[in-house]
CSV table of C-alpha atoms in Angstrom, one decimal:
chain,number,residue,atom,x,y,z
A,1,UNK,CA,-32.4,-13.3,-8.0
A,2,UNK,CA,-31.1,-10.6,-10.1
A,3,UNK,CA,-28.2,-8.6,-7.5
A,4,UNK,CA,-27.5,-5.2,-8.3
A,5,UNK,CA,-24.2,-3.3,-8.9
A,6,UNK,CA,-22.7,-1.0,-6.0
A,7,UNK,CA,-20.9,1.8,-7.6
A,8,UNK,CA,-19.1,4.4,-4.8
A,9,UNK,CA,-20.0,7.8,-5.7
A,10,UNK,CA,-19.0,9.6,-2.4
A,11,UNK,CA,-15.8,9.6,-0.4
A,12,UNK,CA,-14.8,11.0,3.5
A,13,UNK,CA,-11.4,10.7,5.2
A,14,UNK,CA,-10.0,11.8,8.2
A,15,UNK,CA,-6.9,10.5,9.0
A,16,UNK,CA,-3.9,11.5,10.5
A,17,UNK,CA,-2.0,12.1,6.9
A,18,UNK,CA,-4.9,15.0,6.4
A,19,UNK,CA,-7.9,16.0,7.3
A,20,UNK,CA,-9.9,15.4,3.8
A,21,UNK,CA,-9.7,12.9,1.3
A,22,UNK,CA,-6.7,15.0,-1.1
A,23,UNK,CA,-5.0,15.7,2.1
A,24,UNK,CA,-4.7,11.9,2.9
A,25,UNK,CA,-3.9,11.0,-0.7
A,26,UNK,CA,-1.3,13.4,-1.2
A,27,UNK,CA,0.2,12.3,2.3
A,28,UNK,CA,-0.1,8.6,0.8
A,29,UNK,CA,1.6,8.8,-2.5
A,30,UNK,CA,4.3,10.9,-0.8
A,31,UNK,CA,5.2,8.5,1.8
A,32,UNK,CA,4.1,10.9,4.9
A,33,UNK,CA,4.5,9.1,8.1
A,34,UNK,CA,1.8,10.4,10.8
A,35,UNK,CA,3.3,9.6,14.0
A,36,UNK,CA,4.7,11.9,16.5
A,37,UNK,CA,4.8,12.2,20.0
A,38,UNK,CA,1.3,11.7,21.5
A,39,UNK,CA,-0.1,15.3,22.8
A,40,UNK,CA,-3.7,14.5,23.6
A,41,UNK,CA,-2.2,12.9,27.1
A,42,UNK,CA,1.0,13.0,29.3
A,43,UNK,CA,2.4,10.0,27.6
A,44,UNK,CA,5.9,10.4,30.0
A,45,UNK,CA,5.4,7.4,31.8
A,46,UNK,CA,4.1,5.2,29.5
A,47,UNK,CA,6.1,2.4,27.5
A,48,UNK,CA,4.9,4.0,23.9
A,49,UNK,CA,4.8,7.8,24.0
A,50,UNK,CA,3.8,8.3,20.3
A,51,UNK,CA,1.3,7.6,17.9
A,52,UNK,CA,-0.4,8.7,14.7
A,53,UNK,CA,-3.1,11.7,15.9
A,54,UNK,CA,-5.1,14.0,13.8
A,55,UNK,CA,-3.3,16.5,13.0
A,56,UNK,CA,-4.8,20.3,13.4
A,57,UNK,CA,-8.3,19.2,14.3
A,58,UNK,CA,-10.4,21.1,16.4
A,59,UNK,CA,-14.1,19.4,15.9
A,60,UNK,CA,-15.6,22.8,16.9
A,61,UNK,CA,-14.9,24.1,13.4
A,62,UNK,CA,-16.9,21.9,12.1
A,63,UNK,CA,-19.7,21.2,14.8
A,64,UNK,CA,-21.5,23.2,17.1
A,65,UNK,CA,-19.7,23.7,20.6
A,66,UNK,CA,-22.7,22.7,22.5
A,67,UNK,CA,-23.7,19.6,20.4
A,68,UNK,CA,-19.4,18.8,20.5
A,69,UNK,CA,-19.4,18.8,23.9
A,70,UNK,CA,-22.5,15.9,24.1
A,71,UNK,CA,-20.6,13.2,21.5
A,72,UNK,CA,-17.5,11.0,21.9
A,73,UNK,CA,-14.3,12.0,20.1
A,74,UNK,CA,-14.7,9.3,17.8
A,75,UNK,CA,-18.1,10.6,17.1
A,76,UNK,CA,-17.0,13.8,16.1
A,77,UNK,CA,-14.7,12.4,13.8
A,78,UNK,CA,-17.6,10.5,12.5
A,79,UNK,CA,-19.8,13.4,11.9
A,80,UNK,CA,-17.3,15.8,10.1
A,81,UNK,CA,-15.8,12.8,7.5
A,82,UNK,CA,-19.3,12.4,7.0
A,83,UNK,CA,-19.9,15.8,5.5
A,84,UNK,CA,-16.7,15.2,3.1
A,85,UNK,CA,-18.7,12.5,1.9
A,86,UNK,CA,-21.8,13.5,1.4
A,87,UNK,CA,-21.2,16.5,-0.5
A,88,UNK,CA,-18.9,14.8,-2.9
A,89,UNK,CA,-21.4,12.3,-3.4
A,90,UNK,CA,-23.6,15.4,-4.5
A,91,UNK,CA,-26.6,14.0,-2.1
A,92,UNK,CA,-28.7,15.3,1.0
A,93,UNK,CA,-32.3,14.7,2.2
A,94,UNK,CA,-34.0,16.7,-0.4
A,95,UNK,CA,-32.4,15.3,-3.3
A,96,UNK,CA,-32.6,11.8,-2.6
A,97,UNK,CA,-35.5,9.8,-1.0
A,98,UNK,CA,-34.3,9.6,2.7
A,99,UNK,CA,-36.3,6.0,3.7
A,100,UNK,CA,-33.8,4.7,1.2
A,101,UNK,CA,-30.8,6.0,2.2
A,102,UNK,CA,-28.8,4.2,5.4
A,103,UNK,CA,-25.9,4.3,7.7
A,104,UNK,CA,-23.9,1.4,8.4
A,105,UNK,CA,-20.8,2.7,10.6
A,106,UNK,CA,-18.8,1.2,12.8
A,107,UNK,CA,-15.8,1.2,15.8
A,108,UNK,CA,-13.8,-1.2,17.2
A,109,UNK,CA,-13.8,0.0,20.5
A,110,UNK,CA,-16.3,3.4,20.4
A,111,UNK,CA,-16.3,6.1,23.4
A,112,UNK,CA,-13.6,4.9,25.6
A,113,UNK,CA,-12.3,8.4,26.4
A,114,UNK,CA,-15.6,9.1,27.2
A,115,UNK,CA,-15.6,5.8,29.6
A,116,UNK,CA,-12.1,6.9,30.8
A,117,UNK,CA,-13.2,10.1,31.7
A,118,UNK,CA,-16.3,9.4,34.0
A,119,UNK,CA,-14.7,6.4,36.0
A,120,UNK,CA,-12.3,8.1,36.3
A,121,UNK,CA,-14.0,11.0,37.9
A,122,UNK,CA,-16.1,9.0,39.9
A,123,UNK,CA,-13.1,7.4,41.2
A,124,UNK,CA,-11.8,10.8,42.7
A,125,UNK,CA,-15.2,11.6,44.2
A,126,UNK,CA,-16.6,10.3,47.8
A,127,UNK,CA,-18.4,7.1,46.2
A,128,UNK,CA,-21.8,9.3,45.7
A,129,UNK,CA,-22.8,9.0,41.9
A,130,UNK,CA,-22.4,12.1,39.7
A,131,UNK,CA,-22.5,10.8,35.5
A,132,UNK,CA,-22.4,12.7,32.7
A,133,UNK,CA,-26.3,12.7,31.5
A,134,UNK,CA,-24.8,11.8,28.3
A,135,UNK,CA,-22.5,9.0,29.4
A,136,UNK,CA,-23.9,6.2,27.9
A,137,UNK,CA,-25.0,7.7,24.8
A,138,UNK,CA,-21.4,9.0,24.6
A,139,UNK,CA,-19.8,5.9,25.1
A,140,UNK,CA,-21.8,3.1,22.8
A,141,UNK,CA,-20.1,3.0,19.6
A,142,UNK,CA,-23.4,2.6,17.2
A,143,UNK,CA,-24.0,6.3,18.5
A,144,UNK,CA,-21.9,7.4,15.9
A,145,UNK,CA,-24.1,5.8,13.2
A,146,UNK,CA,-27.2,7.2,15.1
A,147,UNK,CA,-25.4,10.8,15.2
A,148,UNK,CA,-24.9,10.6,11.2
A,149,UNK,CA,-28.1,9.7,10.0
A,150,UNK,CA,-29.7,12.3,12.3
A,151,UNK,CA,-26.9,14.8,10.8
A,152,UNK,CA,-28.0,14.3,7.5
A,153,UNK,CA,-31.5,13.0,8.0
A,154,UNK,CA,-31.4,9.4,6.1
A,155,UNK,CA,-33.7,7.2,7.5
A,156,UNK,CA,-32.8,3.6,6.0
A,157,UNK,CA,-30.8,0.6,7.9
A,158,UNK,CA,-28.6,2.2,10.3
A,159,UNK,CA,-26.7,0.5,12.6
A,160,UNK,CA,-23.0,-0.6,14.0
A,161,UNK,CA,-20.8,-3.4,12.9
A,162,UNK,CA,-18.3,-4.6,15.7
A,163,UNK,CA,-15.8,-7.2,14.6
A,164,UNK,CA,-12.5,-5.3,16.4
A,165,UNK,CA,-10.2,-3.7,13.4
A,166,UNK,CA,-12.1,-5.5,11.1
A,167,UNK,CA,-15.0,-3.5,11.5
A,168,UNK,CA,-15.5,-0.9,9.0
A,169,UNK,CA,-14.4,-3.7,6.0
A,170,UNK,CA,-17.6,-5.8,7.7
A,171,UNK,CA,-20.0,-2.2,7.6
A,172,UNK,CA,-18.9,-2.0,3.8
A,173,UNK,CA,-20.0,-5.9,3.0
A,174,UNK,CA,-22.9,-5.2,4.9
A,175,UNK,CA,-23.8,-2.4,2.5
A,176,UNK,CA,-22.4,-4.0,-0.4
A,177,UNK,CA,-24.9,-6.8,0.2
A,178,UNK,CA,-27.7,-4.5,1.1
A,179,UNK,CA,-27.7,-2.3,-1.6
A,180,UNK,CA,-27.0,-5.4,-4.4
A,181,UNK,CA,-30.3,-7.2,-2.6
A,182,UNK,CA,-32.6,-3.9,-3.2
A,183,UNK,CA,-33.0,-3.3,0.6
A,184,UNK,CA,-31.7,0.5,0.3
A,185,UNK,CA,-30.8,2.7,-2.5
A,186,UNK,CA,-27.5,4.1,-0.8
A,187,UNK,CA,-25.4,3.6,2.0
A,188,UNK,CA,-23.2,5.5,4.2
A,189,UNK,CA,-20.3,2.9,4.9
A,190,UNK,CA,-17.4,3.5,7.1
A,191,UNK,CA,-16.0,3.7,10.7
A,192,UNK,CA,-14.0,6.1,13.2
A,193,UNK,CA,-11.6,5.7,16.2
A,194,UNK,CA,-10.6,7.5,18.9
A,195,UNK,CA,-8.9,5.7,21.7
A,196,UNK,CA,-5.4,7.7,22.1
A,197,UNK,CA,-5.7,8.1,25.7
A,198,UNK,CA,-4.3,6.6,28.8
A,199,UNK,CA,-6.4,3.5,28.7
A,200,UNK,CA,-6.3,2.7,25.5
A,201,UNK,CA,-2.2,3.0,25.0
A,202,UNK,CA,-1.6,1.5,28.2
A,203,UNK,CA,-4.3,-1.2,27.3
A,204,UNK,CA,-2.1,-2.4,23.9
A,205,UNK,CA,0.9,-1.4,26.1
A,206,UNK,CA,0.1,-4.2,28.3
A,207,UNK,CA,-0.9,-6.8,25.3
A,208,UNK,CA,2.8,-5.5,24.0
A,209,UNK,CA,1.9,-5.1,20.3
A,210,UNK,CA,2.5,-1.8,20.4
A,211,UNK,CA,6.0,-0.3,19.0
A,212,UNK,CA,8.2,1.3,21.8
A,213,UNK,CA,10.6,2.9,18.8
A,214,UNK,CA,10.1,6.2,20.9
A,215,UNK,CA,13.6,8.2,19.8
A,216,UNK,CA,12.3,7.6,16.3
A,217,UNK,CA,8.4,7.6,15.4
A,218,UNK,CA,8.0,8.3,12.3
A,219,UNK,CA,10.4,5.1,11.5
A,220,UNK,CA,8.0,2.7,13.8
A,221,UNK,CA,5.6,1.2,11.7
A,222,UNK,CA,7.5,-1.1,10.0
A,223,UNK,CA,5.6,-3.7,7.9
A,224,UNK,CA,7.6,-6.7,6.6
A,225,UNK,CA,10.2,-4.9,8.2
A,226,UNK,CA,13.1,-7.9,10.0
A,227,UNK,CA,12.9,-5.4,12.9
A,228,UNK,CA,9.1,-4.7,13.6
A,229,UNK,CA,8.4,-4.5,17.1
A,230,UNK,CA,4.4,-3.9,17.1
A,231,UNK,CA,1.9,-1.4,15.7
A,232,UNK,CA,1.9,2.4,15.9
A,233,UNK,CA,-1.6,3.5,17.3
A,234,UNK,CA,-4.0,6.0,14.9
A,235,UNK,CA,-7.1,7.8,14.9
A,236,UNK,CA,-9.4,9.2,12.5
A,237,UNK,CA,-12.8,8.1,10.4
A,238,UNK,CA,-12.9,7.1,6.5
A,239,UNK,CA,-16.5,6.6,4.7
A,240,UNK,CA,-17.8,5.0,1.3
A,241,UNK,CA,-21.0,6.6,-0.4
A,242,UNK,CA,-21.9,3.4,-2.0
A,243,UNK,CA,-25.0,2.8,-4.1
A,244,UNK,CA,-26.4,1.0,-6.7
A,245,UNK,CA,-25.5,1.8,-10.1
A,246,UNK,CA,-29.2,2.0,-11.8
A,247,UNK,CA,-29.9,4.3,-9.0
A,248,UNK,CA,-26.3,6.9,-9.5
A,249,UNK,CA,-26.6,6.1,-13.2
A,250,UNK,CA,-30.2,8.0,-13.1
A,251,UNK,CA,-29.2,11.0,-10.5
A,252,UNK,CA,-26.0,11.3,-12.7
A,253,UNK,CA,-23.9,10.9,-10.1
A,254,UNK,CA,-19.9,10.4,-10.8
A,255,UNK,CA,-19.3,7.3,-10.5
A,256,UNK,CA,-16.0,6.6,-8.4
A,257,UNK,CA,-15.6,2.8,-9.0
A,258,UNK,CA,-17.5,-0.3,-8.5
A,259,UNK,CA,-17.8,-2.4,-5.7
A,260,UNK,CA,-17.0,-6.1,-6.5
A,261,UNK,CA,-17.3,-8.8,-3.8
A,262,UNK,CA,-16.5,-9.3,-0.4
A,263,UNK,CA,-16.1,-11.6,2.4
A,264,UNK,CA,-15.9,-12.8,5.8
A,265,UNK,CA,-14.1,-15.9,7.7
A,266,UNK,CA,-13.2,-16.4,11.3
A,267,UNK,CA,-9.6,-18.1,12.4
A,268,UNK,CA,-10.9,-19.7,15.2
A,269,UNK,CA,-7.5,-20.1,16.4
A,270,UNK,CA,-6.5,-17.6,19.0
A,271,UNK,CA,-7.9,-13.8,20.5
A,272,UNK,CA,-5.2,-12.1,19.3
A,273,UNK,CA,-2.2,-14.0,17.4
A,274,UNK,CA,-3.3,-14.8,13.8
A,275,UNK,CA,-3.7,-18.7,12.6
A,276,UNK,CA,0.2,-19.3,11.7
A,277,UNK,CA,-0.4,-20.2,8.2
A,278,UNK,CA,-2.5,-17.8,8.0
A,279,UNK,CA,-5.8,-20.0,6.9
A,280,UNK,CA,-8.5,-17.8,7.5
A,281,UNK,CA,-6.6,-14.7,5.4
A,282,UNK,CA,-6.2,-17.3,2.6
A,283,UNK,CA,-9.9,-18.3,3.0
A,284,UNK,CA,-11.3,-15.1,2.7
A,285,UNK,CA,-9.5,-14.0,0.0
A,286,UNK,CA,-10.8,-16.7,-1.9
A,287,UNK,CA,-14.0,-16.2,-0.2
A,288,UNK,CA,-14.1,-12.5,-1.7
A,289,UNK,CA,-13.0,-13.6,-5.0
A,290,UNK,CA,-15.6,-15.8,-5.5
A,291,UNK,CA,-18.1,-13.2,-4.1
A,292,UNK,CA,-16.9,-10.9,-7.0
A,293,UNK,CA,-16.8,-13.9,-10.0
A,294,UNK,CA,-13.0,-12.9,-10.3
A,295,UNK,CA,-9.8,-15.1,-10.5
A,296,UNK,CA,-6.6,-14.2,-8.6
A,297,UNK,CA,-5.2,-12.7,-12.1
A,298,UNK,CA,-8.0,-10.3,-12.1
A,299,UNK,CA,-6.4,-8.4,-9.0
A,300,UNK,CA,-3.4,-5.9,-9.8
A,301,UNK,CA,-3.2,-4.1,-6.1
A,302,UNK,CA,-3.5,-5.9,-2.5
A,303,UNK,CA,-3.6,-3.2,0.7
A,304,UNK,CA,-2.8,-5.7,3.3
A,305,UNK,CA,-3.9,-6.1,6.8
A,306,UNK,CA,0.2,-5.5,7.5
A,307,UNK,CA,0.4,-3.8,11.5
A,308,UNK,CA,3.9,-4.5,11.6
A,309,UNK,CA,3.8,-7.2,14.0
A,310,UNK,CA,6.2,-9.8,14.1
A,311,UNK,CA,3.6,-12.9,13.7
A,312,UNK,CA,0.8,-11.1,11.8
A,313,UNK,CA,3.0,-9.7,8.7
A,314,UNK,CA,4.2,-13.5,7.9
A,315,UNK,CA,1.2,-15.2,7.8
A,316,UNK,CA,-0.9,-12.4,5.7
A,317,UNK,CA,2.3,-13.2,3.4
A,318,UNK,CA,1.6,-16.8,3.3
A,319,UNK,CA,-2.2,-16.7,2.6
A,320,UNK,CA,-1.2,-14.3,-0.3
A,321,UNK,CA,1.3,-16.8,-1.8
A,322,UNK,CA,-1.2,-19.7,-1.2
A,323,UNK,CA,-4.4,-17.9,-3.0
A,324,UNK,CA,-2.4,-16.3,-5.9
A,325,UNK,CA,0.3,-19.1,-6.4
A,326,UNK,CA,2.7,-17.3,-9.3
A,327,UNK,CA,0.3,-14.4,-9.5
A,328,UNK,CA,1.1,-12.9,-6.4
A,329,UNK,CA,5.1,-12.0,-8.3
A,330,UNK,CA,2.9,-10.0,-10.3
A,331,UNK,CA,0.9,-7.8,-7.6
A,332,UNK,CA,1.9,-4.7,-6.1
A,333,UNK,CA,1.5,-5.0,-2.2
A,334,UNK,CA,1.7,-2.5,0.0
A,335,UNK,CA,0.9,-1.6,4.2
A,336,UNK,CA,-0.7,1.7,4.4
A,337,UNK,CA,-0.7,1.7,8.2
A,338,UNK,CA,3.6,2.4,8.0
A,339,UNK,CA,2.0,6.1,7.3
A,340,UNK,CA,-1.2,6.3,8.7
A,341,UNK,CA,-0.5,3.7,11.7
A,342,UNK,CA,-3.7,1.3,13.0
A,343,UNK,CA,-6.6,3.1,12.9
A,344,UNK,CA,-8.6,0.2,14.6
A,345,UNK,CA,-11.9,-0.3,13.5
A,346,UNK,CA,-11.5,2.8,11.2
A,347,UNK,CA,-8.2,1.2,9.7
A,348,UNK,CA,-10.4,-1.1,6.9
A,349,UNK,CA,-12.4,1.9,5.8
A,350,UNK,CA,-9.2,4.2,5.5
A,351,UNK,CA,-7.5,1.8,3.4
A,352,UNK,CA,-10.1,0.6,1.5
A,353,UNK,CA,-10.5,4.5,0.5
A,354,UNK,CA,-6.6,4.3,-0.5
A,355,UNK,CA,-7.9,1.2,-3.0
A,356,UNK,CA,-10.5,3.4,-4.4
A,357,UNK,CA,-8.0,6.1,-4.9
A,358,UNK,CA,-5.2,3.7,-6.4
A,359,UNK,CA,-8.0,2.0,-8.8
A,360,UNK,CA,-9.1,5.4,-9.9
A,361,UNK,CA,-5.6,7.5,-10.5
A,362,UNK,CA,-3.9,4.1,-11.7
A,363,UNK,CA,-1.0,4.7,-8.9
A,364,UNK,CA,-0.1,2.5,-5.7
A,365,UNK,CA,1.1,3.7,-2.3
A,366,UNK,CA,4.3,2.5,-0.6
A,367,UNK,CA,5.4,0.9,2.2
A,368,UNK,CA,7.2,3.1,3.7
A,369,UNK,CA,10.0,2.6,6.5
A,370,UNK,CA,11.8,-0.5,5.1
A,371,UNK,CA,15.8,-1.0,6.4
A,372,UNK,CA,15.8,-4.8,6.3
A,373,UNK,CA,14.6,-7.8,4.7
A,374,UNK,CA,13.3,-10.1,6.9
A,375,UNK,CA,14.2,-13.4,5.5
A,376,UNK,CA,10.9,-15.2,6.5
A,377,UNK,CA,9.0,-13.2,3.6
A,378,UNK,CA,9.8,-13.9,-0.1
A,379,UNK,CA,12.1,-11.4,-1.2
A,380,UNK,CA,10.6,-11.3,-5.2
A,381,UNK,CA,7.3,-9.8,-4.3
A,382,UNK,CA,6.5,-7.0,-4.6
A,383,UNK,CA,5.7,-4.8,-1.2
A,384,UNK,CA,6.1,-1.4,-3.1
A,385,UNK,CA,9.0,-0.3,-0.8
A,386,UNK,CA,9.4,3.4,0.2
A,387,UNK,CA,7.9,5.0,-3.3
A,388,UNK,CA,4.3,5.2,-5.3
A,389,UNK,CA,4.1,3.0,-7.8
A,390,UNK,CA,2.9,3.7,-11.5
A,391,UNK,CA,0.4,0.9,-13.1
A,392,UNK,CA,-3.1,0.2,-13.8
A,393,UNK,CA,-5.3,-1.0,-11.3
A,394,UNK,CA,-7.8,-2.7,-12.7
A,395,UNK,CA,-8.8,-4.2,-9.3
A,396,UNK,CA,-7.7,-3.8,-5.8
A,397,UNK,CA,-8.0,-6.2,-2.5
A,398,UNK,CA,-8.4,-5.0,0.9
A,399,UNK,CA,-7.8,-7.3,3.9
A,400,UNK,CA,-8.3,-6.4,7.4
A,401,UNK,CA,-8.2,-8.9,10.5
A,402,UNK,CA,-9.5,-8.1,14.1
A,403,UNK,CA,-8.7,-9.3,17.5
A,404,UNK,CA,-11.0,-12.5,18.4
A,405,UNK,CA,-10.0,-14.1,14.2
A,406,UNK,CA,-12.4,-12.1,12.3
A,407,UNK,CA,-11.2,-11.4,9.1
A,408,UNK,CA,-12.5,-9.6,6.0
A,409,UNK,CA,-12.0,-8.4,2.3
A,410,UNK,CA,-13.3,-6.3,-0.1
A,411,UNK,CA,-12.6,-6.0,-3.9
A,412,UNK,CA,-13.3,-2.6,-5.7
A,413,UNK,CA,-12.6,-2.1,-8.8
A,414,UNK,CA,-12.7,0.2,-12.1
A,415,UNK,CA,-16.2,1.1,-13.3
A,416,UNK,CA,-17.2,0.1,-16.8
A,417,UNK,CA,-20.6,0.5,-17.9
């Protein structure tokens, strides 16, 4: 059969750099680093005391106090990137036929404040049950998904993806493939996180791949860095208003950028550490260049996967070198997480957004915090060290990899009728 073309025409960020989609592009191509101390807990006795917060956000400016108080942090977050989105896409209810309009958002992890916050509380109590009414619908992470398309009123597929920090790159292939089978007109594709809170610090705290650089934050995520010593925890929400192009094309929607492949592979090699060679990055790069019909010459930008963990870093290199060979001396490479930290199951959205951005104002964001070479990485690519790069982007390729193997890429690229 005949696929269709998925154009983006809508964008939503949330991120600690800014809390809309300029505000975290002009915090990218300056090199902003997000983390400071954590203030959303008493982080005094904990091993990492700092992370990469929203900065300024209060989610009753932006939702009713009543309704605020019944959702999940990373629900909120949800709600309000969604509204960025949606009116940049130029779309709502009444313009657009709602059955064919869906939600595909996802979370790595989903209401664990919420879940903190009611054991918790029980825990204190005399052993006689007193929950939150809203609890459960507080805690599961599709709610957020749910909470949207009943914010906006689109009735099409809605549902979660949950694939650890690879989730929000699986929710856009899931729309991506959606959309270009004829199953919906538009999408709402994206994820949130909110997990900066006892549990979830002293949760990666006791995996140690967090950073414990706290006399010097906004230095600690360190891709490629010789002396990376774990991620820096984020928080935030990123979406993509995709749709298919015969569809924007006859609203006359602006057209962002197009949508060209994607993929999906599994490591099957370990829950956390990454296959040392880094096979299942290198196959689903190739994966999502075959998706798209494009050769590894076709792709000027890559926004790696890059935490800043000692292991992970080196064999996202290696799969790089192994798909594009001689090509990869001619890419621009770059870890937006040494700004924005690890958003989780938000982070694939966030920087797919940042490839979006690079493919449409032709300019590449750095890798910031970069004092040493580590000698296990090939000193003649380019990572796009400390400053914004000038070129055309004619394509860009994000990776993200989650906790259990999964690992997944998306290509987007420039629109051309």
């Amino acid at each position: 059969m005949d696929l269709k073309r998925v154009v983006v025409t809508g964008i939503g960020a949330l991120t600690p750099l800014g809390n809309s989609v300029p505000d975290y592009w002009h915090g990218l191509i300056n090199g902003v680093s997000g983390a400071n101390p954590i203030t959303l807990f008493d982080a005094s006795k904990f091993k990492t005391r700092f992370a990469c917060e929203l900065k300024n956000f209060e989610p009753t400016d932006f939702l009713d106090k009543k309704e605020a108080r019944k959702i999940d942090r990373f629900t909120q977050t949800a709600l309000v990137c969604s509204d960025e989105a949606v009116k940049s896409a130029g779309i709502s209810k009444n313009t657009v036929n709602p059955d064919r309009v869906g939600v595909i958002f996802s979370s790595g992890i989903g209401g664990l404040i919420t879940f903190q916050q009611e054991v918790t509380e029980f825990a204190k109590g005399d052993g006689t049950p007193r929950f939150n009414p809203f609890f459960i619908p507080k805690m599961i992470l599709d709610i957020a998904a749910g909470q949207i398309s009943m914010r906006h009123g689109f009735r099409g597929p809605n549902y979660a993806v949950v694939s650890a920090c690879a989730s929000s790159t699986h929710a856009i292939m899931d729309a991506f493939n959606l959309i270009r089978l004829g199953k919906a007109d538009i999408i709402l594709a994206g994820g949130s996180e909110s997990v900066i809170k006892e549990a979830g610090v002293g949760g990666f705290n006791a995996m140690k791949a967090l950073s414990e650089r706290n006399n010097e934050p906004q230095t600690a995520s360190r891709p490629f860095d010789k002396d990376r010593d774990g991620f820096v925890i984020g928080e935030g929400a990123g979406m993509l208003v995709m749709e298919s192009l015969e569809h924007a094309i006859a609203r006359g929607a602006n057209i962002v950028c197009e949508i060209a492949g994607a993929g999906a592979t599994a490591d099957a090699h370990h829950i956390t550490a990454p296959h040392p060679e880094g096979l299942g990055a290198k196959n689903v790069m190739f994966a999502t260049l075959d998706d798209a019909g494009m050769k590894p010459e076709d792709i000027d930008y890559i926004n790696v996967h890059g935490t800043s963990t000692p292991l992970g870093d080196i064999s996202e290199v290696k799969a790089i070198q192994a798909v594009f060979g001689e090509h990869a001396y001619n890419l621009n490479i770059s870890s937006t997480k040494s700004m924005t930290g690890h958003l989780l199951g938000a982070a694939g959205v966030i920087e797919a957004i940042a490839c979006v951005l690079a493919v449409k104002n032709d300019i590449v964001p750095p890798t910031i915090n970069h004092f040493t070479d580590d000698e296990g990485l090939d000193p003649k690519l380019n990572f796009t060290f400390w400053k914004a790069q000038k070129r055309t982007v004619r394509a860009a390729l994000s990776n993200t990899f989650g906790f259990g193997g999964h690992n997944a890429s998306v290509i987007i690229k420039k629109y051309s009728a």
